[in-house]
Structures are given as structure tokens and as C-alpha cells.
Coordinates of C-alpha atoms in Angstrom, one line a residue:
M1 CA 11.2 5.3 7.8
K2 CA 11.4 9.1 7.8
K3 CA 9.5 10.6 10.7
K4 CA 7.8 13.9 10.4
I5 CA 6.7 16.2 13.2
V6 CA 3.6 18.1 12.2
S7 CA 2.3 21.0 14.2
I8 CA -1.4 21.5 13.6
M9 CA -3.0 24.5 15.5
L10 CA -6.4 24.5 13.9
S11 CA -9.6 23.5 15.5
L12 CA -13.0 22.4 14.1
T13 CA -14.2 25.9 14.3
M14 CA -11.7 27.0 11.6
V15 CA -12.6 24.6 8.8
S16 CA -14.0 27.2 6.5
G17 CA -11.4 28.0 3.8
L18 CA -9.5 24.8 4.3
L19 CA -9.9 24.0 0.7
A20 CA -7.6 27.0 -0.2
G21 CA -4.8 25.1 -2.0
C22 CA -1.2 25.8 -2.6
G23 CA -2.1 28.8 -4.8
G24 CA -5.2 29.9 -2.9
S25 CA -7.9 28.5 -5.2
G26 CA -10.9 26.4 -4.1
S27 CA -14.2 26.9 -2.4
G28 CA -14.9 27.3 1.3
G29 CA -17.6 25.9 3.5
S30 CA -18.1 24.0 6.8
A31 CA -18.7 20.3 7.2
A32 CA -21.2 18.6 9.4
A33 CA -18.6 17.9 12.0
D34 CA -21.2 17.9 14.8
S35 CA -22.6 14.6 13.4
L36 CA -19.3 12.8 13.9
E37 CA -18.5 10.7 16.9
T38 CA -16.8 12.7 19.7
V39 CA -13.5 11.0 20.7
G40 CA -10.5 12.0 22.7
H41 CA -7.0 12.5 21.4
I42 CA -5.3 9.6 19.8
Q43 CA -2.4 9.9 22.2
E44 CA -4.8 9.3 25.1
A45 CA -6.1 6.2 23.4
V46 CA -2.6 5.0 22.7
D47 CA -1.7 5.5 26.4
A48 CA -4.6 3.5 27.4
A49 CA -3.9 0.7 24.9
T50 CA -0.3 0.4 25.9
S51 CA -1.2 -0.3 29.5
A52 CA -4.4 -2.4 29.0
T53 CA -4.6 -5.8 30.7
D54 CA -5.8 -9.0 29.2
A55 CA -9.3 -10.4 30.0
G56 CA -7.9 -13.9 30.7
L57 CA -8.1 -17.3 29.1
T58 CA -11.2 -18.7 27.6
E59 CA -12.8 -21.7 29.1
E60 CA -11.5 -23.9 26.2
E61 CA -8.0 -22.5 26.5
Q62 CA -7.9 -23.2 30.3
E63 CA -9.1 -26.7 29.7
A64 CA -6.5 -27.3 26.9
V65 CA -3.7 -25.9 29.2
D66 CA -4.8 -28.1 32.0
A67 CA -4.8 -31.1 29.7
G68 CA -1.3 -30.3 28.4
L69 CA -2.5 -29.7 24.8
I70 CA -1.4 -26.1 24.5
N71 CA 1.4 -24.0 25.9
L72 CA 1.0 -20.3 26.4
D73 CA 4.2 -19.4 28.3
G74 CA 6.0 -18.1 25.2
T75 CA 8.0 -21.2 24.4
L76 CA 7.4 -23.5 21.4
P77 CA 5.5 -25.4 20.4
I78 CA 2.3 -23.6 21.2
I79 CA 0.0 -26.6 20.5
K80 CA 1.9 -29.4 22.0
D81 CA -0.2 -32.3 20.6
P82 CA -1.8 -31.1 17.3
E83 CA -3.6 -34.3 16.6
A84 CA -5.2 -34.5 20.0
F85 CA -6.0 -30.8 19.9
E86 CA -7.6 -31.0 16.5
E87 CA -9.6 -34.1 17.4
K88 CA -11.1 -32.4 20.5
Y89 CA -11.4 -28.8 19.2
G90 CA -10.9 -28.8 15.4
K91 CA -8.5 -26.5 13.6
I92 CA -8.4 -22.8 14.2
S93 CA -10.1 -21.4 11.1
A94 CA -8.5 -18.5 9.2
L95 CA -10.0 -16.6 6.2
I96 CA -7.5 -15.4 3.7
V97 CA -8.0 -13.3 0.6
N98 CA -6.1 -15.3 -2.0
T99 CA -4.1 -13.9 -4.9
A100 CA -5.0 -15.0 -8.4
D101 CA -1.6 -16.3 -9.3
R102 CA -1.3 -18.7 -6.4
T103 CA -1.6 -22.2 -7.7
V104 CA -0.6 -24.0 -4.4
P105 CA -3.3 -24.6 -1.8
V106 CA -2.6 -22.4 1.2
E107 CA -2.2 -25.3 3.6
D108 CA 0.5 -26.7 1.3
L109 CA 2.6 -23.5 1.2
E110 CA 6.2 -24.1 2.4
M111 CA 6.0 -21.4 5.1
C112 CA 2.7 -22.9 6.4
K113 CA 4.6 -26.2 6.8
V114 CA 7.4 -24.3 8.7
W115 CA 5.0 -22.6 11.0
F116 CA 3.3 -25.9 11.8
E117 CA 6.6 -27.6 12.5
D118 CA 7.7 -24.8 14.8
T119 CA 4.4 -24.0 16.6
G120 CA 2.1 -27.0 16.2
V121 CA -0.5 -24.5 14.8
R122 CA -2.2 -25.8 11.7
F123 CA -5.0 -23.5 10.5
D124 CA -8.1 -24.4 8.6
W125 CA -7.6 -22.0 5.7
Q126 CA -10.7 -20.6 4.1
S127 CA -9.6 -19.0 0.9
I128 CA -11.6 -16.4 -1.1
P129 CA -10.4 -14.9 -4.4
S130 CA -9.3 -11.3 -4.3
E131 CA -11.8 -10.3 -7.0
G132 CA -15.0 -9.4 -5.1
A133 CA -13.4 -10.1 -1.7
Q134 CA -14.6 -6.9 -0.1
E135 CA -18.2 -7.6 -1.0
K136 CA -18.0 -11.2 0.3
I137 CA -16.4 -10.1 3.6
N138 CA -18.9 -7.3 4.2
L139 CA -21.8 -9.8 3.6
M140 CA -20.2 -12.2 6.0
L141 CA -19.7 -9.6 8.7
A142 CA -23.1 -8.1 8.2
S143 CA -24.9 -11.4 8.6
G144 CA -22.6 -12.6 11.5
D145 CA -23.0 -16.2 10.3
S146 CA -20.2 -18.7 10.0
L147 CA -17.5 -16.3 10.9
P148 CA -13.9 -17.7 10.9
D149 CA -11.9 -17.6 14.1
L150 CA -9.7 -15.0 12.5
F151 CA -9.4 -13.0 9.3
W152 CA -5.8 -13.4 8.2
N153 CA -6.2 -10.4 5.9
F154 CA -8.9 -8.4 4.2
G155 CA -7.1 -7.3 1.0
D156 CA -4.2 -4.9 1.0
G157 CA -4.6 -1.8 3.2
K158 CA -8.3 -2.6 4.0
S159 CA -8.0 -4.0 7.6
G160 CA -8.3 -0.8 9.6
N161 CA -11.4 0.5 7.9
I162 CA -13.2 -2.8 8.1
V163 CA -12.5 -3.5 11.8
V164 CA -13.6 0.0 12.8
Q165 CA -16.8 -0.3 10.8
Y166 CA -17.8 -3.3 12.8
A167 CA -16.2 -2.3 16.2
D168 CA -19.5 -1.6 17.9
Q169 CA -21.1 -5.0 16.7
D170 CA -19.0 -7.3 19.0
I171 CA -17.5 -9.1 16.0
F172 CA -13.8 -8.4 16.5
L173 CA -11.9 -9.0 19.7
P174 CA -9.9 -6.1 21.1
T175 CA -6.2 -7.1 21.2
E176 CA -4.4 -4.5 23.2
G177 CA -4.4 -6.7 26.3
L178 CA -3.1 -9.6 24.3
I179 CA -0.3 -7.5 23.0
N180 CA 0.7 -6.2 26.4
E181 CA 0.6 -9.6 28.2
Y182 CA 1.2 -12.3 25.6
M183 CA 3.1 -10.7 22.8
P184 CA 6.4 -9.3 24.1
N185 CA 8.1 -9.3 20.7
L186 CA 5.3 -7.2 19.1
K187 CA 5.0 -4.9 22.2
K188 CA 8.7 -4.2 22.1
I189 CA 8.5 -3.1 18.4
L190 CA 5.5 -0.9 19.0
D191 CA 6.8 0.6 22.2
E192 CA 10.0 1.6 20.4
R193 CA 7.9 3.1 17.5
Q194 CA 5.1 5.1 19.0
N195 CA 3.9 6.2 15.6
Y196 CA 2.9 2.6 14.9
W197 CA 1.0 2.4 18.1
M198 CA -0.9 5.4 17.0
E199 CA -1.7 3.9 13.6
I200 CA -3.1 0.7 15.0
T201 CA -5.2 2.3 17.8
A202 CA -8.8 3.0 17.0
P203 CA -10.5 6.1 18.4
D204 CA -12.3 3.9 20.9
G205 CA -9.0 3.1 22.5
H206 CA -8.8 -0.5 21.2
T207 CA -6.6 -2.3 18.8
Y208 CA -8.2 -5.0 16.6
G209 CA -6.0 -7.7 15.1
F210 CA -2.2 -7.0 14.6
P211 CA -0.2 -4.9 12.2
Y212 CA 1.6 -5.7 9.0
I213 CA 4.8 -3.7 8.8
E214 CA 7.2 -3.8 5.9
E215 CA 10.0 -1.3 6.3
M216 CA 12.1 -0.9 3.1
Y217 CA 13.8 2.4 3.6
G218 CA 10.6 4.2 2.7
L219 CA 9.9 2.3 -0.5
V220 CA 6.1 2.6 -0.3
L221 CA 6.1 6.3 0.6
T222 CA 6.5 7.4 -3.0
G223 CA 5.4 5.9 -6.3
G224 CA 7.5 3.6 -8.4
P225 CA 9.8 5.0 -11.0
I226 CA 9.1 6.9 -14.2
L227 CA 11.1 5.2 -16.8
I228 CA 12.4 6.4 -20.2
N229 CA 13.8 4.5 -23.1
K230 CA 17.6 5.2 -23.1
T231 CA 18.2 3.1 -26.2
W232 CA 15.8 5.4 -28.1
L233 CA 17.4 8.5 -26.7
D234 CA 20.9 7.2 -27.8
E235 CA 19.7 6.5 -31.3
L236 CA 18.3 10.0 -31.5
N237 CA 21.5 11.5 -29.9
L238 CA 19.5 12.9 -27.1
E239 CA 20.4 13.2 -23.4
V240 CA 18.1 12.1 -20.6
P241 CA 15.9 15.1 -19.9
T242 CA 16.1 17.1 -16.6
T243 CA 13.3 19.6 -17.2
V244 CA 9.7 19.3 -18.3
D245 CA 10.4 21.2 -21.5
E246 CA 13.3 18.8 -22.4
W247 CA 11.0 15.8 -21.7
V248 CA 8.4 17.1 -24.1
E249 CA 11.1 17.5 -26.8
C250 CA 12.1 13.9 -26.2
L251 CA 8.5 12.7 -26.6
K252 CA 8.3 14.6 -29.9
A253 CA 11.5 13.0 -31.0
F254 CA 10.1 9.6 -30.1
R255 CA 7.0 10.4 -32.1
D256 CA 9.0 11.4 -35.2
G257 CA 11.9 9.1 -34.9
G258 CA 10.8 6.3 -37.2
D259 CA 11.3 2.6 -36.4
L260 CA 13.2 3.1 -33.1
N261 CA 12.5 -0.4 -31.9
G262 CA 13.6 -2.0 -35.1
N263 CA 10.6 -4.3 -35.7
G264 CA 9.7 -2.8 -39.0
E265 CA 6.4 -1.3 -37.8
A266 CA 5.4 2.2 -37.0
D267 CA 4.2 1.2 -33.5
E268 CA 6.3 3.4 -31.2
I269 CA 4.4 5.3 -28.5
P270 CA 6.0 8.4 -27.0
M271 CA 4.3 8.2 -23.6
A272 CA 1.7 5.9 -22.0
T273 CA -0.2 6.6 -18.7
W274 CA -3.2 5.1 -17.0
F275 CA -5.7 7.8 -16.2
G276 CA -7.9 6.8 -13.3
A277 CA -5.5 4.2 -12.0
T278 CA -6.1 2.9 -8.4
D279 CA -2.8 1.2 -7.7
S280 CA -1.6 1.0 -4.1
F281 CA 1.3 3.4 -4.4
G282 CA 0.4 6.0 -7.0
S283 CA 2.7 4.8 -9.7
Y284 CA 0.8 4.7 -13.1
N285 CA -1.1 7.9 -13.5
M286 CA 1.4 10.4 -14.9
F287 CA -1.1 13.3 -14.6
Y288 CA -0.8 13.5 -10.8
R289 CA 3.0 13.2 -10.9
F290 CA 3.3 16.3 -13.0
T291 CA 1.1 18.6 -10.8
G292 CA 4.0 19.7 -8.7
A293 CA 5.8 21.1 -11.7
F294 CA 3.0 23.7 -11.9
G295 CA 3.0 24.8 -8.3
C296 CA 1.1 22.4 -6.1
A297 CA 1.6 18.7 -6.0
D298 CA -1.5 16.5 -5.9
S299 CA -1.6 13.0 -4.4
Y300 CA -3.3 9.7 -4.9
C301 CA -2.6 6.3 -3.4
G302 CA -4.9 3.3 -3.8
G303 CA -3.6 1.9 -0.5
N304 CA -5.2 4.9 1.3
A305 CA -7.8 6.0 -1.2
Y306 CA -10.0 8.0 1.1
A307 CA -7.1 10.5 1.3
D308 CA -6.7 10.9 -2.4
H309 CA -6.1 14.6 -3.4
L310 CA -5.3 15.6 0.2
R311 CA -2.1 17.0 1.5
L312 CA -1.0 19.1 4.5
V313 CA -0.2 22.6 3.1
D314 CA 1.0 25.1 5.7
G315 CA -0.4 22.9 8.4
K316 CA -3.9 22.7 6.8
V317 CA -5.6 19.7 5.2
T318 CA -5.9 20.8 1.6
F319 CA -7.8 19.3 -1.4
T320 CA -5.1 19.9 -3.9
A321 CA -7.1 18.9 -7.0
M322 CA -8.9 22.3 -6.8
D323 CA -5.7 24.3 -7.0
E324 CA -4.8 26.4 -10.1
A325 CA -1.8 24.1 -10.6
F326 CA -4.3 21.2 -11.3
R327 CA -5.8 23.3 -14.1
K328 CA -2.4 24.1 -15.5
T329 CA -1.5 20.4 -15.5
A330 CA -4.7 19.6 -17.4
E331 CA -3.8 22.2 -20.0
F332 CA -0.3 20.7 -20.3
F333 CA -1.7 17.2 -20.8
N334 CA -4.2 18.5 -23.4
M335 CA -1.2 19.9 -25.3
L336 CA 0.5 16.5 -25.1
Y337 CA -2.6 14.8 -26.4
N338 CA -3.0 17.3 -29.3
E339 CA 0.6 16.7 -30.2
G340 CA -0.1 12.9 -30.5
L341 CA 2.3 12.1 -27.6
I342 CA -0.1 10.1 -25.3
W343 CA -1.2 6.5 -26.1
N344 CA -4.9 6.4 -26.8
G345 CA -5.3 3.3 -24.5
S346 CA -4.3 5.5 -21.6
F347 CA -8.0 6.2 -21.0
E348 CA -9.1 2.6 -20.5
A349 CA -10.4 2.1 -17.0
D350 CA -9.9 -1.7 -17.0
E351 CA -6.5 -2.8 -15.7
S352 CA -6.4 -5.6 -18.2
A353 CA -6.4 -3.0 -21.0
S354 CA -3.7 -0.9 -19.4
Y355 CA -0.1 -0.7 -20.7
K356 CA 1.1 -2.4 -17.5
T357 CA -0.6 -5.6 -18.6
S358 CA -0.2 -5.2 -22.3
L359 CA 2.5 -3.0 -23.9
I360 CA 5.3 -3.6 -21.4
K361 CA 4.8 -7.3 -21.6
E362 CA 5.8 -7.5 -25.3
D363 CA 9.1 -8.7 -26.6
V364 CA 9.9 -5.3 -28.2
A365 CA 10.0 -1.9 -26.6
R366 CA 6.8 0.0 -27.5
I367 CA 6.8 3.0 -25.1
G368 CA 9.2 5.9 -24.8
C369 CA 8.2 6.9 -21.3
F370 CA 5.8 5.6 -18.6
G371 CA 5.4 5.2 -14.9
T372 CA 5.4 1.8 -13.1
W373 CA 5.6 0.3 -9.7
T374 CA 8.7 -1.7 -10.4
D375 CA 10.9 -2.2 -13.5
Q376 CA 10.4 -6.0 -12.9
E377 CA 7.0 -5.5 -14.5
I378 CA 8.8 -5.4 -17.9
T379 CA 9.0 -9.2 -18.4
N380 CA 11.3 -9.3 -21.4
L381 CA 14.8 -8.9 -20.0
D382 CA 16.2 -7.3 -23.2
V383 CA 13.4 -4.8 -23.3
H384 CA 13.8 -4.2 -19.6
D385 CA 17.5 -3.2 -20.1
E386 CA 16.5 -0.4 -22.5
Y387 CA 15.0 1.7 -19.8
V388 CA 16.4 4.0 -17.1
A389 CA 14.8 6.1 -14.4
L390 CA 13.9 9.7 -15.2
P391 CA 15.4 12.4 -13.0
R392 CA 13.0 14.6 -11.1
L393 CA 12.0 17.1 -13.8
T394 CA 11.7 20.8 -13.0
G395 CA 8.9 22.8 -14.5
E396 CA 7.6 26.3 -14.5
A397 CA 6.7 26.5 -10.8
G398 CA 8.2 23.4 -9.1
A399 CA 9.2 19.8 -9.8
I400 CA 7.3 16.6 -10.5
G401 CA 6.5 13.9 -7.9
F402 CA 4.5 13.6 -4.6
E403 CA 4.6 11.7 -1.4
N404 CA 1.9 9.1 -0.6
N405 CA -0.5 9.5 2.3
Y406 CA 0.7 6.1 3.4
S407 CA 2.8 4.3 6.0
E408 CA 5.3 1.4 6.2
L409 CA 2.7 0.1 8.6
Q410 CA 0.6 -1.0 5.7
D411 CA -2.2 -2.8 7.5
S412 CA -3.3 -2.1 11.1
S413 CA -5.5 -5.1 11.8
N414 CA -4.5 -8.2 10.0
T415 CA -5.1 -11.5 11.8
A416 CA -8.1 -9.9 13.3
I417 CA -9.6 -12.3 15.8
T418 CA -13.4 -12.7 15.9
T419 CA -15.3 -12.9 19.2
T420 CA -16.3 -16.5 18.4
C421 CA -12.7 -17.7 18.5
K422 CA -12.1 -20.1 21.4
F423 CA -8.3 -19.8 21.3
P424 CA -7.4 -16.1 20.9
H425 CA -4.3 -16.5 23.1
V426 CA -3.0 -19.3 20.8
V427 CA -3.4 -16.9 17.9
A428 CA -1.6 -14.1 19.8
R429 CA 1.3 -16.4 20.7
F430 CA 1.5 -17.5 17.0
V431 CA 1.7 -14.0 15.7
D432 CA 4.3 -13.1 18.3
Y433 CA 6.3 -16.1 17.1
M434 CA 6.3 -14.8 13.6
V435 CA 7.1 -11.2 14.7
G436 CA 9.8 -12.4 17.1
D437 CA 12.0 -14.2 14.5
P438 CA 13.2 -11.9 11.8
A439 CA 14.1 -14.7 9.5
I440 CA 10.6 -16.2 9.8
S441 CA 9.0 -12.8 9.2
I442 CA 11.2 -12.1 6.1
Q443 CA 10.4 -15.5 4.6
S444 CA 6.8 -15.3 5.6
N445 CA 6.6 -12.0 3.7
W446 CA 8.7 -12.6 0.6
G447 CA 9.1 -16.3 0.1
A448 CA 10.6 -19.3 1.7
E449 CA 14.2 -20.5 1.8
G450 CA 14.6 -22.8 -1.2
Y451 CA 12.3 -20.6 -3.2
N452 CA 13.3 -17.0 -3.0
Y453 CA 16.2 -17.3 -0.6
V454 CA 19.4 -19.3 0.0
K455 CA 21.7 -18.7 2.9
D456 CA 25.2 -17.4 2.2
D457 CA 28.4 -18.4 4.1
E458 CA 27.4 -16.0 6.9
G459 CA 23.9 -17.4 7.3
I460 CA 22.3 -14.4 5.7
L461 CA 19.3 -15.1 3.4
R462 CA 20.0 -14.0 -0.1
T463 CA 18.0 -14.1 -3.3
P464 CA 19.9 -16.3 -5.8
L465 CA 21.1 -14.2 -8.8
D466 CA 23.3 -14.9 -11.8
E467 CA 26.3 -12.9 -12.9
Q468 CA 24.1 -10.4 -14.5
G469 CA 22.1 -9.9 -11.4
R470 CA 19.0 -11.7 -12.7
Y471 CA 16.8 -14.0 -10.6
V472 CA 17.7 -17.7 -10.6
A473 CA 14.7 -19.9 -10.1
Q474 CA 15.1 -22.5 -7.3
V475 CA 11.9 -24.3 -8.2
P476 CA 11.6 -24.7 -12.0
E477 CA 7.9 -24.0 -12.2
Y478 CA 8.3 -20.6 -10.5
D479 CA 10.6 -18.6 -12.8
N480 CA 10.3 -15.2 -11.2
F481 CA 10.5 -13.8 -7.7
G482 CA 6.7 -13.0 -7.5
S483 CA 5.5 -16.4 -8.5
A484 CA 7.9 -18.1 -6.1
R485 CA 6.7 -15.8 -3.4
V486 CA 3.0 -16.3 -3.6
N487 CA 3.5 -20.1 -4.0
S488 CA 5.7 -20.5 -0.9
T489 CA 4.0 -18.2 1.6
T490 CA 0.8 -16.3 2.3
C491 CA 2.6 -13.0 1.9
R492 CA 0.7 -10.3 3.8
G493 CA -0.5 -11.2 7.3
S494 CA 0.7 -9.9 10.6
M495 CA 4.4 -10.2 10.0
I496 CA 6.9 -7.4 10.5
V497 CA 10.1 -6.6 8.6
L498 CA 12.2 -3.7 9.9
D499 CA 15.0 -1.7 8.2
E500 CA 17.5 -3.0 10.8
Y501 CA 17.1 -6.6 9.6
Y502 CA 18.9 -6.0 6.3
E503 CA 22.4 -7.4 6.0
V504 CA 21.9 -9.0 9.4
Y505 CA 19.2 -11.6 8.6
A506 CA 18.6 -11.1 4.9
G507 CA 19.7 -9.0 1.9
Y508 CA 17.4 -6.2 0.8
A509 CA 14.5 -7.6 -1.2
Y510 CA 15.8 -8.6 -4.6
D511 CA 12.9 -7.2 -6.6
A512 CA 13.1 -3.8 -4.8
V513 CA 16.9 -3.0 -5.0
Q514 CA 16.5 -1.4 -8.4
L515 CA 13.1 0.0 -7.6
L516 CA 14.6 2.0 -4.6
E517 CA 17.5 3.2 -6.7
N518 CA 15.1 4.3 -9.5
Q519 CA 12.9 6.1 -6.9
K520 CA 15.9 8.0 -5.7
T521 CA 16.8 9.0 -9.3
N522 CA 13.2 10.2 -9.6
G523 CA 13.8 12.5 -6.6
K524 CA 12.4 10.4 -3.7
E525 CA 14.5 12.0 -1.0
E526 CA 13.8 15.5 -2.2
V527 CA 10.1 14.8 -2.5
M528 CA 9.8 13.4 1.1
A529 CA 11.7 16.3 2.5
E530 CA 9.5 18.8 0.6
Y531 CA 6.0 17.6 1.4
D532 CA 4.0 16.8 4.5
T533 CA 1.4 14.1 4.3
I534 CA -1.8 13.2 6.0
P535 CA -0.9 11.0 9.1
R536 CA -2.3 7.5 9.0
V537 CA -4.8 7.3 11.8
M538 CA -7.8 5.1 12.2
M539 CA -11.2 6.9 11.7
T540 CA -14.4 6.6 13.7
T541 CA -17.3 4.6 12.3
A542 CA -19.2 7.8 11.6
E543 CA -16.2 9.3 9.8
L544 CA -15.7 6.2 7.7
T545 CA -19.4 6.0 6.8
K546 CA -19.4 9.7 5.7
L547 CA -16.2 9.1 3.6
A548 CA -17.6 6.0 2.0
Q549 CA -20.6 8.1 0.9
I550 CA -18.7 11.1 -0.4
Q551 CA -15.2 10.2 -1.4
P552 CA -15.8 7.8 -4.3
T553 CA -18.1 10.3 -5.9
V554 CA -15.5 13.1 -5.5
S555 CA -12.7 10.9 -7.0
D556 CA -15.0 10.0 -9.9
I557 CA -15.6 13.7 -10.6
V558 CA -11.8 14.3 -10.7
D559 CA -11.1 11.4 -13.0
R560 CA -14.0 12.2 -15.3
Y561 CA -12.9 15.8 -15.8
I562 CA -9.3 14.9 -16.3
N563 CA -10.3 12.7 -19.3
Q564 CA -12.5 15.6 -20.5
W565 CA -9.7 18.2 -20.2
V566 CA -7.0 16.0 -21.7
T567 CA -8.9 15.2 -24.8
G568 CA -11.0 18.4 -25.1
G569 CA -9.2 21.2 -23.3
V570 CA -9.8 23.3 -20.3
T571 CA -12.2 26.3 -20.3
D572 CA -13.4 28.7 -17.6
E573 CA -16.8 27.1 -18.0
N574 CA -15.8 23.5 -17.5
W575 CA -13.3 24.4 -14.8
N576 CA -16.0 26.2 -12.8
A577 CA -18.4 23.4 -13.4
Y578 CA -15.8 21.0 -12.0
L579 CA -15.4 23.1 -8.8
G580 CA -19.2 23.3 -8.5
E581 CA -19.6 19.6 -8.8
L582 CA -17.0 18.9 -6.1
D583 CA -18.6 21.4 -3.8
A584 CA -22.0 19.8 -4.3
A585 CA -20.6 16.3 -3.8
G586 CA -19.3 17.2 -0.3
V587 CA -15.6 17.8 -0.8
N588 CA -15.7 20.2 2.2
D589 CA -16.8 17.4 4.4
I590 CA -13.9 15.2 3.4
V591 CA -11.4 18.0 4.3
S592 CA -13.2 18.6 7.6
I593 CA -13.1 14.9 8.5
Y594 CA -9.4 14.7 7.8
Q595 CA -8.7 17.9 9.6
T596 CA -10.5 16.4 12.6
A597 CA -8.4 13.3 12.4
V598 CA -5.2 15.2 12.0
D599 CA -6.1 17.4 15.0
R600 CA -7.0 14.3 17.0
S601 CA -3.7 12.6 16.2
S602 CA -1.7 15.8 17.1
G603 CA -3.5 16.5 20.3
N604 CA -5.4 19.5 19.1
A605 CA -8.9 18.0 18.8
V606 CA -11.8 19.9 20.3
E607 CA -13.1 18.2 23.5

């Protein structure tokens, strides 16, 4: 993971004018910073967390240790007599947000069986569907009734915000003492990577739950690839474009090229996007990807949505969707729309109507160019092979692409232990078992041996591939990597995969090899060298409350005006109306909150 050193020399008294973007546009104003919680520097909180001591065993744990039922010395198994333990205390309950395409009960997943064989820990899994999960979890936490012993996960990227929101309600157990005294494997990883300690430490000095880290050479730090149909280009005797102007000419050629996909129908689409997409890594909305070509790159990332449209520009937190480059991008996309180059379905808000779940699933190529998270989303292999990654296009005042306000520590507080849990040290030892065995972490994350992995002659876990490099199913009913993954492991929890594990314990994830190469073709390395992002730090309760009130409205304003501009054009009147609505919605407060958080993380916060 690329590390950046950001020097921020601004204090809260200098927030006016922070909205000045890359080109100097935007409105000023101060935020109600005085209403936010006063906290110390994050480094001070981290220093305290890394030296915190554990509160000691619970009454039940001491009783179980004395009875020889559990073992907390770091050796396995942790629960020595599972039947006797469960007869006396029951199973440790774990709530899990379940993915829709998992057909196997969680307790029957192969990795859950492996965990039990190794540790003696057999959870009582309480599954809730991902749809509506946040509402159900919030209701559960607000009532405080029937809480599980732990929350295995909260939905991707949601754990930090949730545990901080309830930090002052005695629901979640602080875990820094557990990490320091009972989790040597996790502590070693965090001590060697202080940025991760910072990202899991709340402003109150506590950690809650344990991190989910998935290092993949920076894979999640930029969006997935923009793909273009090379077969169509070849048929039209065109080269892969390298500039924005050349790309537009290719789209026009796709529009006018006739039956390029050979199905006898005039159904070719030059370009598809998904305006208003909320995907984790900023891959599907082409509008934001092109802003950098007009002078100031914007940013959006569903995995850290409160920081949408924010970047560090010359050391200042900047709301880039108010920059003049944003207006020029809107004018550019309006031109594309008027030329008939954008698929009309690009304006559908529902994911089920987007091209990612419709057009790219067909058995014939329909789209000339689109953005995606991974080329594996193209399910027909012949169609898949028609596409190549687009180089980073240069425009009138820069190049396309942006870096996500994200981290390879993708969740700070999974496996969050509730204060009603009678066996927190058992949970801590269990997580440290997963963290401490790279092969277990890898399989727990991406799928079990016999499903997504087989061992080669050197004992390295490899995804089985045929001579063409395509996935070979090991279990007939799971014919692709994704389905084999979700039906053999829980996926996200508190497991850790580090860059250094590749080619020692496992090959690089099969479904990401091409993704990473495509990202590099798109200009990943140049983008990451060019931009500074908002550091991932945990917010205070007051900050989160304020963001939850303001940020969704601000993002809705941005999305609504993009649709208006693309279809109807940009005028001085509607651009000024847009700026006015953002100001009235509290965009200054968002910038001020993030400036405070950035200052806090860099040691420049006002005491």
C-alpha cells in the first residue's frame, strides 16, 4: 500500500475559503465547529491505545478456565470441550450481514467447519440479509434488546461509523487491551503499520472490534477499469484512443458503425454509465472519472461516502464538485448526450436497471465503452474477450481518473464485541488465530481449499485455471470464483491479508489479476502519485451525526444537477442555483468537519 505523508498547517480558525477548489471556484463560510466534540490528536489516542491494559477475565471465563473448558494461553484449541462448554454456556452468538447469493447456511460453510476443528469455537450465527441491514442493526442497537455477543460485520465499510455512534452507550466493548495482551499476531501487524492503528482508533482513545485488512497492491485505492471494445475498434480500423478527443471520435464511430456485434440488430450503444452510482470503489459513474481532464479531479467512493467530492488540494480539504472543472465536465457530457453517445438507461437509479446487471450480462457485446469494478462482471467469456482497458486519457487541462478516499484497511471494527458478551477473551483469541495464520486468513477471505484454491507442488494455494486462464470449478454447483467464495466462507470479518503473503502462501487473487493490470493501464500509478486523499480516520459522534444530517442531501443535489446538466445543458443560472443549494445544505460544514479530522490526524488540531 502506498503511504502518503500529508502536511496540514491549517487550524479551525482558517476554515473560511476552504471550498476554493482546484481552479479557485466555490463559496466560503465557516462551519459550526464549536458544536463538535473536543478531542485530542489521533496520535495521542493511538499512543494510549497501543499501551492499554486488559480489564481481566469475566466471571464466566475464569470459571471456564478453572474447569478446563477453555484455554486462553494462545495455543489451540481455544474451547477444549465444545460440547461441555455449549451445554453449560451455550454458543457464542454472532450476527452476520449475509450476502444474497449465499445458498449455504453460515454454520455449514467450509471455513466455519475448519475454524471449529482448529479452535473448538462454534458460533451461533444470526444471519440478516444485506438489504435493509443497516436499518435492522440500528433498531437493534437503539433498543439494546437481544444483542448478540458480537457483530461479525455490519455491511461493507460501515463498522467504524456504527461503533462510534454507540460508543457512549455502553454497547460495544473497547478492545485495545485485548489486542495488547491477548492478540500478539494482530498487535504485531498494527505495530508495524501505525497508519492502521490510526484508522481503527476512535477519538475517545478506544478501539472497538477488530480490523478487516485486504492488501492487494492498492487495488481498492482507485476504481476498476474503463473498458473499450477492441473488436469494434478493429472492425472500424481505429486505434485504442489516448486522448479525450480521440475517445469521442471512437464513440461516434461506434454510433455510426452499423451492426458491429453481428446480431442483425441496430442495438449497439457507444457508451454506458451509471449516474448516481454508489458502488464501493467509484467504478461505474464515468462523469466523475472525466473531471480531471478538465482541471480538477472529483472523487466518489461508496465505501467512504461521507467523503464524496472531497480531496486534499494544496493541503486543504476541498469540495471539488464546486470547481469550474465540474461545470466543464457537465458541458462535455451534455455534448455526448446530444450526440446520442450515452445510453438512455444510464440515468436509472436502481442497480437492477443498470448496465452492470443487464447489458454486460448478455451473450453479445452491446456497449462500446463503460466503467466496471472488474472485467469478471462480463459473464459471457466470448464477449469478455472483446474488451481491453482504456489508457488514461488526456484532456484539455489534465487527465482522467481519481484516487479513492479509502484504505486497504476496509473496515475498522468488524467482530465488534458487545458488553453483554461473557467470553470476550475467547473471541479475541479466535480472531488472533485467523489473523496469525496467513493461509487461514486468505481462505477465510476468498474461499476455501477445494473450492477456490488447490495447493501446488510447493504448497502455495492457487486458484485452479485452465490453459486459457479461465476458472475451473472444483464444486460443480459453483461455476465461478464469486459463488464458490460466498458459499465456502463468510468473506469479510476480522481477517487480514497482506501484500507479503502473495507467492509465499497463495497466488494473487485470481479474479483480481486482470483487474489490477487493467487499473494500471487506466493510469493507476500515475493517479495515486498525482493526488492526495482524505485520510481515513474515525469521526466523533457529533461529527458523524452532523455528516449524517448534511452529506446525503449534498450528494443528492450533486446527482440531481448532473442529470439536469447532461440532458438539458449548463447555464449560468442553473450553475449558480446549484452552488446556492449546496451552500444552503451545509457543504461548508462538511468541509470544516473533515478539515478538523485531517488536522486531528496530522497533529495540528486546536486544543
